[in-house]
């Protein structure tokens, strides 16, 4: 909301400086977003008189002027304006002055051989309007030599404040003045509401048939008006606050809206047929609004219509057909009250924003209809002439005046600021509240003014008091420390996420954060998403991600396009499934695992084992029971069927999936393969049982472990882990570890088989193994291996 | 010169003359072996009278020891020289590049979330979470933003179509007959916490939030942190102290000035927006802090939890009151670490991640400072 300082002073009697006012506005909750003084950029321009004007010797269209700038000798100026002539009083810019409309700084120059020491300016050159047909002509008696901005009344700073949605009352200059007065910045001037009797009955019947949507409809006709351009003062005020002057009648409605927060509408009576009625729209009705667009109306929407057509989307925007024009002679002024919720719903449904809607949906003052209409009528009569009819009042606006039981001690209890009760009462009174002693002697009985429907309870009154008293005055009070020993404030799930995140980064993965939503086709490549946005910002960001990999693949692709050759990305975030949001870690490995180098020669690319290494390491960091994990087939079809796997606890609980991505998946993301990826399903990892901080007693074995190597032949397509697990389980008492250390096919190994060598670690307990012990254990190992189809290599 | 002296000087000279390990070994065999003169002298001791033996034995033993020591010393010198020679031939070019571990990084948003958790843990705040897919009761209605409230429109809400089959966790999370939205702020976590946990409550709730907004300074997804304290006797003075303590700890400066401005949020009453003072560095960049600010930047919204919100969560507003605040995490990161483009946060550009990211071991701690 913009207003000028002089406009504010119409309502506020104050000696405060601009800085004082600006500071106070922000302090009381009317945040100043900007202050601009149009005079500042025009400060150097002065009023000057053209003494003589003679033809330029070298150019037909130029004249050589002698200009009296009021300072010393006349100045020679070359000028191309057709209206330049002796005796003209205009605006002069001396060399060195910046001309905002032309974005140049004046300097002494020879124009076609004649020296010019400055410029006589047009409106456009000073950014005052688009007029550029000639130079500015001022009144004959304008004081030569003085600052033009002062003479033209441009020295009027424009203040822009952000009004929060609860403060409709400050969407008019008078409301802002009232708040400032309450804050001690001066006195609110009394409002002079004209009394206009009306010389004849209103010729148009006005009524409301929709008391819920439009409880009150006041109006009257002024006949015999002349709807020309607004007088300069009005046009200047509107222009200053960014409102384009249109015609005097329209400008008056805008002016009253900005002045009092009271939207109005004007109709050309000649275009109305029969009664003007507020009612619900009928099925199929539509209206062309003043913005030139046609809106289809629903039966829930309140409109103003006559016998023939809808003329106004009530409280939101008028209709094109019945709007006033230069030809208008009789005008009907509407001053109505619309239900805020109804306006909000209609405005949202139509997607139509307007200054009127903004005010009505926040709730205009329901007790200001008579005044609003009278003020507008007075302006019409004064500025457009004519004769006013009697005013018509249809319906009654719902004036809400709440009486709140208010204990002034609450201001300290809730607001943290001790303010004496009488001072609180004075602040509330200045804001327009009625304050009375309550029967209990220490509380107050506070009644809200009609323009403050936002104030509903005691907490709101505390806010009123402290915002006027000054929030900055609230002393800081330390929050009491919780008693006792500090307990962890993060949940086990959060701690797990933190550990896994730092483990991933320590393994060389770079953490990315990618969009939670993606395109339908990207989601489809990962089995489709369960959740779709009804109003996506674009097709690219439409479906909630079913996996973390699409976002990472897209990021990997962007990096590859930028020339990155080693891409290790991970993300921790949620997948959005039909059953829940699942915290998940996703990673992708693209390009080189290691760059070419002087020892190994060529660069080596990532393979599926690298993906498994990440998954296993990250699960270990997460505290998953590594020794109980089984390697099984991957569930998701996004992976290469032969180069992927899942890690599970039991057959059903999948903790991680990983591997080389399927070529079809890569194609969907425009990536050249191979690409390794994986996901860790963080919420599937079982939590550790809380067992205190004490560790079990330390009891290292007394005897050295013994290692034995075994080589087996086994079917080439049999997973190596089957054999290793079988060997490890062959003698639970003696065998503490079994590790594959060689794999071989070729010479000496039968076709279709492979040789696997396993190192077994045996731990004696109370006495060393004897040869016969070792033979027995070896026998058990060979037997266990045979159960999975392996035989000892001879 | 006696025989012994002659033998001694000859053998010592030979030992000194040996110039490699084979030569010194040959000297040793010749001087001390079974066939050596010294061995022969030793044998003569047996045939001597006790008196003579007593006189000659120390002389012969002395000779033997002297020669043996000289040979051993020479051998040590030759061995050291041989080792030096071998090592001299074993040089490696230690300037050749070595394999380096790949450089991983933590995203600034995660780092800042860890910093916040650390700072607020010190004040006794636990970290709470809630779903990102919310219902409009938790996201709006319970927060005193009814259906037609202008604030709902201002939130630029993303709405979701219900999935064909909703199962599992969702059923317990959503109120019946509600519209599903992507949470527009982290404030619904306030509601979920108050409904679940009896006061006193002290939580922060960091997480992803969404608004249908996209331009140079807005992204449709961003991060917020919510703070909530519900207890007896909590007032705006506590709020102010908490925010001052938090902002100073986060930016690691004592000379930070906060400015509270009255504002409006439907779910707090009274409400205040909080500006932080900044000064300009030599490059003209805004730096948070400075006792005499050059200007103000809005960093968070706050207020006393609205009695209606407390009541909506089944608590008695006459008994329980408290404060809440909300703050953009991405913005906090930008102000502290100097990023100027929000969109880059979500691009996954490795160059950016390495430039603005954090090492895995840069864990924010109170003792080590919450910055890295």
JSON list of C-alpha atoms in Angstrom, two decimals, chain A residues 26-29 31 164-166 341 344-345 348 357 361-362 412-416 456 459-460 462-463 466-467 471-482 489-491 494 498 501-502 505-517 530-537 541 544-545 555 558-559 562 564 566-574 576-581 598, chain B residues 96-97 102-107 110-111 114 117 121-122 125-127 129-133 148 150 153-154 157-163 165-170 174 180 182 202 208 210 212-214 219-221 223 234-238 240-242 244 259-264 269-273 304 307-308 321 323 345-351 353-354 359-360 362-364:
[
{"chain": "A", "resi": 26, "resn": "UNK", "atom": "CA", "xyz": [7.85, -0.36, 10.85]},
{"chain": "A", "resi": 27, "resn": "UNK", "atom": "CA", "xyz": [7.97, -0.37, 14.65]},
{"chain": "A", "resi": 28, "resn": "UNK", "atom": "CA", "xyz": [4.19, -0.75, 14.98]},
{"chain": "A", "resi": 29, "resn": "UNK", "atom": "CA", "xyz": [3.88, -3.50, 12.37]},
{"chain": "A", "resi": 31, "resn": "UNK", "atom": "CA", "xyz": [6.52, -2.52, 7.56]},
{"chain": "A", "resi": 164, "resn": "UNK", "atom": "CA", "xyz": [-0.50, -7.88, 6.82]},
{"chain": "A", "resi": 165, "resn": "UNK", "atom": "CA", "xyz": [-3.74, -9.69, 5.94]},
{"chain": "A", "resi": 166, "resn": "UNK", "atom": "CA", "xyz": [-5.30, -9.02, 9.34]},
{"chain": "A", "resi": 341, "resn": "UNK", "atom": "CA", "xyz": [-15.52, -15.61, 3.10]},
{"chain": "A", "resi": 344, "resn": "UNK", "atom": "CA", "xyz": [-12.43, -15.15, -0.86]},
{"chain": "A", "resi": 345, "resn": "UNK", "atom": "CA", "xyz": [-14.08, -18.25, -2.31]},
{"chain": "A", "resi": 348, "resn": "UNK", "atom": "CA", "xyz": [-10.07, -18.07, -5.59]},
{"chain": "A", "resi": 357, "resn": "UNK", "atom": "CA", "xyz": [-11.24, -8.18, -3.46]},
{"chain": "A", "resi": 361, "resn": "UNK", "atom": "CA", "xyz": [-12.02, -10.58, 1.71]},
{"chain": "A", "resi": 362, "resn": "UNK", "atom": "CA", "xyz": [-10.12, -9.17, 4.66]},
{"chain": "A", "resi": 412, "resn": "UNK", "atom": "CA", "xyz": [3.43, -9.13, 31.05]},
{"chain": "A", "resi": 413, "resn": "UNK", "atom": "CA", "xyz": [2.44, -12.79, 31.37]},
{"chain": "A", "resi": 414, "resn": "UNK", "atom": "CA", "xyz": [2.20, -13.39, 27.62]},
{"chain": "A", "resi": 415, "resn": "UNK", "atom": "CA", "xyz": [3.95, -10.46, 26.04]},
{"chain": "A", "resi": 416, "resn": "UNK", "atom": "CA", "xyz": [6.79, -10.26, 28.54]},
{"chain": "A", "resi": 456, "resn": "UNK", "atom": "CA", "xyz": [-10.96, -11.69, 18.80]},
{"chain": "A", "resi": 459, "resn": "UNK", "atom": "CA", "xyz": [-4.03, -12.27, 23.17]},
{"chain": "A", "resi": 460, "resn": "UNK", "atom": "CA", "xyz": [-4.89, -9.88, 20.33]},
{"chain": "A", "resi": 462, "resn": "UNK", "atom": "CA", "xyz": [-1.75, -7.90, 24.21]},
{"chain": "A", "resi": 463, "resn": "UNK", "atom": "CA", "xyz": [-0.40, -7.60, 20.68]},
{"chain": "A", "resi": 466, "resn": "UNK", "atom": "CA", "xyz": [3.01, -4.24, 22.86]},
{"chain": "A", "resi": 467, "resn": "UNK", "atom": "CA", "xyz": [3.23, -3.27, 19.22]},
{"chain": "A", "resi": 471, "resn": "UNK", "atom": "CA", "xyz": [8.30, -4.88, 20.85]},
{"chain": "A", "resi": 472, "resn": "UNK", "atom": "CA", "xyz": [11.92, -3.85, 21.13]},
{"chain": "A", "resi": 473, "resn": "UNK", "atom": "CA", "xyz": [11.23, -2.81, 24.71]},
{"chain": "A", "resi": 474, "resn": "UNK", "atom": "CA", "xyz": [10.53, -6.42, 25.74]},
{"chain": "A", "resi": 475, "resn": "UNK", "atom": "CA", "xyz": [13.45, -7.54, 27.88]},
{"chain": "A", "resi": 476, "resn": "UNK", "atom": "CA", "xyz": [15.11, -10.85, 26.95]},
{"chain": "A", "resi": 477, "resn": "UNK", "atom": "CA", "xyz": [14.59, -13.52, 29.57]},
{"chain": "A", "resi": 478, "resn": "UNK", "atom": "CA", "xyz": [16.67, -16.70, 29.47]},
{"chain": "A", "resi": 479, "resn": "UNK", "atom": "CA", "xyz": [14.72, -19.88, 28.93]},
{"chain": "A", "resi": 480, "resn": "UNK", "atom": "CA", "xyz": [15.13, -21.93, 32.10]},
{"chain": "A", "resi": 481, "resn": "UNK", "atom": "CA", "xyz": [17.51, -24.84, 31.59]},
{"chain": "A", "resi": 482, "resn": "UNK", "atom": "CA", "xyz": [15.88, -28.22, 31.80]},
{"chain": "A", "resi": 489, "resn": "UNK", "atom": "CA", "xyz": [17.68, -34.72, 21.64]},
{"chain": "A", "resi": 490, "resn": "UNK", "atom": "CA", "xyz": [17.91, -36.56, 18.34]},
{"chain": "A", "resi": 491, "resn": "UNK", "atom": "CA", "xyz": [15.91, -39.72, 17.75]},
{"chain": "A", "resi": 494, "resn": "UNK", "atom": "CA", "xyz": [17.95, -39.11, 13.04]},
{"chain": "A", "resi": 498, "resn": "UNK", "atom": "CA", "xyz": [23.56, -38.53, 10.36]},
{"chain": "A", "resi": 501, "resn": "UNK", "atom": "CA", "xyz": [25.43, -39.30, 5.66]},
{"chain": "A", "resi": 502, "resn": "UNK", "atom": "CA", "xyz": [28.89, -38.71, 7.09]},
{"chain": "A", "resi": 505, "resn": "UNK", "atom": "CA", "xyz": [30.81, -38.41, 2.41]},
{"chain": "A", "resi": 506, "resn": "UNK", "atom": "CA", "xyz": [33.88, -40.01, 3.97]},
{"chain": "A", "resi": 507, "resn": "UNK", "atom": "CA", "xyz": [33.75, -42.67, 1.24]},
{"chain": "A", "resi": 508, "resn": "UNK", "atom": "CA", "xyz": [34.00, -39.98, -1.41]},
{"chain": "A", "resi": 509, "resn": "UNK", "atom": "CA", "xyz": [30.33, -39.51, -2.24]},
{"chain": "A", "resi": 510, "resn": "UNK", "atom": "CA", "xyz": [29.01, -35.96, -2.71]},
{"chain": "A", "resi": 511, "resn": "UNK", "atom": "CA", "xyz": [25.69, -35.19, -1.10]},
{"chain": "A", "resi": 512, "resn": "UNK", "atom": "CA", "xyz": [23.08, -33.65, -3.38]},
{"chain": "A", "resi": 513, "resn": "UNK", "atom": "CA", "xyz": [19.58, -32.41, -2.62]},
{"chain": "A", "resi": 514, "resn": "UNK", "atom": "CA", "xyz": [17.21, -32.95, -5.55]},
{"chain": "A", "resi": 515, "resn": "UNK", "atom": "CA", "xyz": [13.52, -32.20, -6.11]},
{"chain": "A", "resi": 516, "resn": "UNK", "atom": "CA", "xyz": [10.99, -34.38, -4.34]},
{"chain": "A", "resi": 517, "resn": "UNK", "atom": "CA", "xyz": [8.88, -34.33, -7.48]},
{"chain": "A", "resi": 530, "resn": "UNK", "atom": "CA", "xyz": [1.68, -43.10, -5.84]},
{"chain": "A", "resi": 531, "resn": "UNK", "atom": "CA", "xyz": [1.17, -39.35, -5.39]},
{"chain": "A", "resi": 532, "resn": "UNK", "atom": "CA", "xyz": [0.52, -36.83, -8.14]},
{"chain": "A", "resi": 533, "resn": "UNK", "atom": "CA", "xyz": [0.23, -33.08, -7.74]},
{"chain": "A", "resi": 534, "resn": "UNK", "atom": "CA", "xyz": [-3.15, -31.69, -8.70]},
{"chain": "A", "resi": 535, "resn": "UNK", "atom": "CA", "xyz": [-1.59, -28.31, -9.54]},
{"chain": "A", "resi": 536, "resn": "UNK", "atom": "CA", "xyz": [2.04, -28.91, -10.51]},
{"chain": "A", "resi": 537, "resn": "UNK", "atom": "CA", "xyz": [4.26, -25.96, -11.32]},
{"chain": "A", "resi": 541, "resn": "UNK", "atom": "CA", "xyz": [7.75, -31.50, -11.33]},
{"chain": "A", "resi": 544, "resn": "UNK", "atom": "CA", "xyz": [6.21, -37.40, -5.92]},
{"chain": "A", "resi": 545, "resn": "UNK", "atom": "CA", "xyz": [9.31, -39.50, -6.40]},
{"chain": "A", "resi": 555, "resn": "UNK", "atom": "CA", "xyz": [21.99, -34.59, -11.64]},
{"chain": "A", "resi": 558, "resn": "UNK", "atom": "CA", "xyz": [24.02, -32.65, -15.88]},
{"chain": "A", "resi": 559, "resn": "UNK", "atom": "CA", "xyz": [27.45, -33.24, -14.39]},
{"chain": "A", "resi": 562, "resn": "UNK", "atom": "CA", "xyz": [29.60, -30.44, -17.91]},
{"chain": "A", "resi": 564, "resn": "UNK", "atom": "CA", "xyz": [32.72, -34.53, -15.07]},
{"chain": "A", "resi": 566, "resn": "UNK", "atom": "CA", "xyz": [34.12, -39.26, -11.85]},
{"chain": "A", "resi": 567, "resn": "UNK", "atom": "CA", "xyz": [30.61, -38.82, -10.52]},
{"chain": "A", "resi": 568, "resn": "UNK", "atom": "CA", "xyz": [29.77, -40.08, -7.06]},
{"chain": "A", "resi": 569, "resn": "UNK", "atom": "CA", "xyz": [26.51, -38.61, -5.81]},
{"chain": "A", "resi": 570, "resn": "UNK", "atom": "CA", "xyz": [24.23, -39.50, -2.94]},
{"chain": "A", "resi": 571, "resn": "UNK", "atom": "CA", "xyz": [21.13, -38.10, -1.35]},
{"chain": "A", "resi": 572, "resn": "UNK", "atom": "CA", "xyz": [19.26, -38.81, 1.84]},
{"chain": "A", "resi": 573, "resn": "UNK", "atom": "CA", "xyz": [15.57, -38.02, 1.65]},
{"chain": "A", "resi": 574, "resn": "UNK", "atom": "CA", "xyz": [12.16, -39.53, 1.43]},
{"chain": "A", "resi": 576, "resn": "UNK", "atom": "CA", "xyz": [6.68, -41.18, -1.27]},
{"chain": "A", "resi": 577, "resn": "UNK", "atom": "CA", "xyz": [4.85, -44.47, -1.50]},
{"chain": "A", "resi": 578, "resn": "UNK", "atom": "CA", "xyz": [1.24, -45.54, -1.19]},
{"chain": "A", "resi": 579, "resn": "UNK", "atom": "CA", "xyz": [1.85, -46.68, 2.36]},
{"chain": "A", "resi": 580, "resn": "UNK", "atom": "CA", "xyz": [4.19, -44.03, 3.78]},
{"chain": "A", "resi": 581, "resn": "UNK", "atom": "CA", "xyz": [7.10, -41.68, 3.28]},
{"chain": "A", "resi": 598, "resn": "UNK", "atom": "CA", "xyz": [51.29, -43.73, -14.00]},
{"chain": "B", "resi": 96, "resn": "UNK", "atom": "CA", "xyz": [55.24, -38.74, -8.42]},
{"chain": "B", "resi": 97, "resn": "UNK", "atom": "CA", "xyz": [51.49, -38.30, -7.80]},
{"chain": "B", "resi": 102, "resn": "UNK", "atom": "CA", "xyz": [37.85, -39.27, -3.73]},
{"chain": "B", "resi": 103, "resn": "UNK", "atom": "CA", "xyz": [36.66, -36.07, -2.06]},
{"chain": "B", "resi": 104, "resn": "UNK", "atom": "CA", "xyz": [33.17, -36.51, -0.67]},
{"chain": "B", "resi": 105, "resn": "UNK", "atom": "CA", "xyz": [31.07, -33.71, 0.76]},
{"chain": "B", "resi": 106, "resn": "UNK", "atom": "CA", "xyz": [28.08, -32.90, 2.94]},
{"chain": "B", "resi": 107, "resn": "UNK", "atom": "CA", "xyz": [25.42, -30.62, 1.46]},
{"chain": "B", "resi": 110, "resn": "UNK", "atom": "CA", "xyz": [22.43, -30.96, 5.95]},
{"chain": "B", "resi": 111, "resn": "UNK", "atom": "CA", "xyz": [25.32, -29.21, 7.61]},
{"chain": "B", "resi": 114, "resn": "UNK", "atom": "CA", "xyz": [23.21, -30.41, 12.10]},
{"chain": "B", "resi": 117, "resn": "UNK", "atom": "CA", "xyz": [20.32, -29.44, 16.12]},
{"chain": "B", "resi": 121, "resn": "UNK", "atom": "CA", "xyz": [20.23, -29.33, 21.91]},
{"chain": "B", "resi": 122, "resn": "UNK", "atom": "CA", "xyz": [22.17, -27.05, 24.22]},
{"chain": "B", "resi": 125, "resn": "UNK", "atom": "CA", "xyz": [15.23, -28.72, 22.22]},
{"chain": "B", "resi": 126, "resn": "UNK", "atom": "CA", "xyz": [14.63, -32.14, 20.67]},
{"chain": "B", "resi": 127, "resn": "UNK", "atom": "CA", "xyz": [14.41, -32.62, 16.92]},
{"chain": "B", "resi": 129, "resn": "UNK", "atom": "CA", "xyz": [9.73, -34.62, 12.29]},
{"chain": "B", "resi": 130, "resn": "UNK", "atom": "CA", "xyz": [6.48, -34.97, 10.43]},
{"chain": "B", "resi": 131, "resn": "UNK", "atom": "CA", "xyz": [5.23, -36.00, 7.02]},
{"chain": "B", "resi": 132, "resn": "UNK", "atom": "CA", "xyz": [5.85, -33.81, 3.98]},
{"chain": "B", "resi": 133, "resn": "UNK", "atom": "CA", "xyz": [2.59, -34.96, 2.47]},
{"chain": "B", "resi": 148, "resn": "UNK", "atom": "CA", "xyz": [-11.46, -18.98, 3.21]},
{"chain": "B", "resi": 150, "resn": "UNK", "atom": "CA", "xyz": [-6.53, -15.06, 2.69]},
{"chain": "B", "resi": 153, "resn": "UNK", "atom": "CA", "xyz": [-4.17, -18.37, -0.88]},
{"chain": "B", "resi": 154, "resn": "UNK", "atom": "CA", "xyz": [-0.93, -16.62, 0.02]},
{"chain": "B", "resi": 157, "resn": "UNK", "atom": "CA", "xyz": [-0.19, -24.55, -1.92]},
{"chain": "B", "resi": 158, "resn": "UNK", "atom": "CA", "xyz": [0.54, -27.68, -3.93]},
{"chain": "B", "resi": 159, "resn": "UNK", "atom": "CA", "xyz": [-2.45, -30.02, -3.73]},
{"chain": "B", "resi": 160, "resn": "UNK", "atom": "CA", "xyz": [-2.20, -33.77, -4.21]},
{"chain": "B", "resi": 161, "resn": "UNK", "atom": "CA", "xyz": [-4.59, -36.29, -5.64]},
{"chain": "B", "resi": 162, "resn": "UNK", "atom": "CA", "xyz": [-5.13, -39.13, -3.20]},
{"chain": "B", "resi": 163, "resn": "UNK", "atom": "CA", "xyz": [-3.49, -42.32, -4.45]},
{"chain": "B", "resi": 165, "resn": "UNK", "atom": "CA", "xyz": [-4.98, -47.10, -2.51]},
{"chain": "B", "resi": 166, "resn": "UNK", "atom": "CA", "xyz": [-3.71, -45.51, 0.61]},
{"chain": "B", "resi": 167, "resn": "UNK", "atom": "CA", "xyz": [-2.39, -47.92, 3.19]},
{"chain": "B", "resi": 168, "resn": "UNK", "atom": "CA", "xyz": [-0.05, -48.23, 6.11]},
{"chain": "B", "resi": 169, "resn": "UNK", "atom": "CA", "xyz": [1.21, -45.19, 7.93]},
{"chain": "B", "resi": 170, "resn": "UNK", "atom": "CA", "xyz": [-0.94, -42.67, 6.08]},
{"chain": "B", "resi": 174, "resn": "UNK", "atom": "CA", "xyz": [-4.41, -38.05, 8.14]},
{"chain": "B", "resi": 180, "resn": "UNK", "atom": "CA", "xyz": [-3.80, -33.64, 0.91]},
{"chain": "B", "resi": 182, "resn": "UNK", "atom": "CA", "xyz": [2.57, -30.75, 0.30]},
{"chain": "B", "resi": 202, "resn": "UNK", "atom": "CA", "xyz": [10.74, -27.95, 23.36]},
{"chain": "B", "resi": 208, "resn": "UNK", "atom": "CA", "xyz": [11.50, -29.92, 3.34]},
{"chain": "B", "resi": 210, "resn": "UNK", "atom": "CA", "xyz": [6.90, -26.72, -0.69]},
{"chain": "B", "resi": 212, "resn": "UNK", "atom": "CA", "xyz": [4.09, -23.26, -5.87]},
{"chain": "B", "resi": 213, "resn": "UNK", "atom": "CA", "xyz": [6.55, -20.50, -6.48]},
{"chain": "B", "resi": 214, "resn": "UNK", "atom": "CA", "xyz": [9.54, -20.38, -8.77]},
{"chain": "B", "resi": 219, "resn": "UNK", "atom": "CA", "xyz": [12.16, -22.58, -5.50]},
{"chain": "B", "resi": 220, "resn": "UNK", "atom": "CA", "xyz": [9.11, -24.86, -5.32]},
{"chain": "B", "resi": 221, "resn": "UNK", "atom": "CA", "xyz": [10.94, -26.91, -2.70]},
{"chain": "B", "resi": 223, "resn": "UNK", "atom": "CA", "xyz": [13.81, -26.06, 3.75]},
{"chain": "B", "resi": 234, "resn": "UNK", "atom": "CA", "xyz": [6.60, -18.83, 28.78]},
{"chain": "B", "resi": 235, "resn": "UNK", "atom": "CA", "xyz": [6.35, -15.31, 27.33]},
{"chain": "B", "resi": 236, "resn": "UNK", "atom": "CA", "xyz": [7.75, -13.14, 24.55]},
{"chain": "B", "resi": 237, "resn": "UNK", "atom": "CA", "xyz": [10.82, -12.27, 26.63]},
{"chain": "B", "resi": 238, "resn": "UNK", "atom": "CA", "xyz": [11.78, -15.95, 26.47]},
{"chain": "B", "resi": 240, "resn": "UNK", "atom": "CA", "xyz": [13.37, -12.95, 22.28]},
{"chain": "B", "resi": 241, "resn": "UNK", "atom": "CA", "xyz": [16.19, -14.46, 24.34]},
{"chain": "B", "resi": 242, "resn": "UNK", "atom": "CA", "xyz": [15.95, -17.77, 22.52]},
{"chain": "B", "resi": 244, "resn": "UNK", "atom": "CA", "xyz": [19.03, -13.91, 20.15]},
{"chain": "B", "resi": 259, "resn": "UNK", "atom": "CA", "xyz": [15.04, -6.17, 15.47]},
{"chain": "B", "resi": 260, "resn": "UNK", "atom": "CA", "xyz": [11.59, -7.51, 16.26]},
{"chain": "B", "resi": 261, "resn": "UNK", "atom": "CA", "xyz": [8.74, -6.05, 14.26]},
{"chain": "B", "resi": 262, "resn": "UNK", "atom": "CA", "xyz": [5.07, -6.66, 14.97]},
{"chain": "B", "resi": 263, "resn": "UNK", "atom": "CA", "xyz": [3.63, -8.81, 12.22]},
{"chain": "B", "resi": 264, "resn": "UNK", "atom": "CA", "xyz": [0.87, -11.26, 11.55]},
{"chain": "B", "resi": 269, "resn": "UNK", "atom": "CA", "xyz": [-0.60, -13.92, 18.74]},
{"chain": "B", "resi": 270, "resn": "UNK", "atom": "CA", "xyz": [1.22, -11.63, 19.30]},
{"chain": "B", "resi": 271, "resn": "UNK", "atom": "CA", "xyz": [3.38, -12.15, 16.23]},
{"chain": "B", "resi": 272, "resn": "UNK", "atom": "CA", "xyz": [6.73, -10.70, 15.30]},
{"chain": "B", "resi": 273, "resn": "UNK", "atom": "CA", "xyz": [9.01, -10.81, 12.33]},
{"chain": "B", "resi": 304, "resn": "UNK", "atom": "CA", "xyz": [3.29, -16.66, 20.95]},
{"chain": "B", "resi": 307, "resn": "UNK", "atom": "CA", "xyz": [-4.70, -19.85, 22.00]},
{"chain": "B", "resi": 308, "resn": "UNK", "atom": "CA", "xyz": [-6.86, -21.39, 19.26]},
{"chain": "B", "resi": 321, "resn": "UNK", "atom": "CA", "xyz": [1.36, -21.13, 26.55]},
{"chain": "B", "resi": 323, "resn": "UNK", "atom": "CA", "xyz": [6.18, -19.57, 21.47]},
{"chain": "B", "resi": 345, "resn": "UNK", "atom": "CA", "xyz": [21.20, -25.78, -3.93]},
{"chain": "B", "resi": 346, "resn": "UNK", "atom": "CA", "xyz": [19.10, -28.31, -5.81]},
{"chain": "B", "resi": 347, "resn": "UNK", "atom": "CA", "xyz": [21.12, -28.80, -8.99]},
{"chain": "B", "resi": 348, "resn": "UNK", "atom": "CA", "xyz": [23.62, -31.37, -7.74]},
{"chain": "B", "resi": 349, "resn": "UNK", "atom": "CA", "xyz": [26.52, -29.69, -9.56]},
{"chain": "B", "resi": 350, "resn": "UNK", "atom": "CA", "xyz": [29.64, -31.43, -8.21]},
{"chain": "B", "resi": 351, "resn": "UNK", "atom": "CA", "xyz": [31.67, -28.24, -8.55]},
{"chain": "B", "resi": 353, "resn": "UNK", "atom": "CA", "xyz": [28.84, -29.25, -3.91]},
{"chain": "B", "resi": 354, "resn": "UNK", "atom": "CA", "xyz": [32.61, -29.34, -3.43]},
{"chain": "B", "resi": 359, "resn": "UNK", "atom": "CA", "xyz": [34.04, -32.51, 4.81]},
{"chain": "B", "resi": 360, "resn": "UNK", "atom": "CA", "xyz": [32.56, -35.56, 6.48]},
{"chain": "B", "resi": 362, "resn": "UNK", "atom": "CA", "xyz": [33.39, -31.34, 9.95]},
{"chain": "B", "resi": 363, "resn": "UNK", "atom": "CA", "xyz": [30.74, -32.39, 12.44]},
{"chain": "B", "resi": 364, "resn": "UNK", "atom": "CA", "xyz": [29.30, -29.30, 14.10]}
]
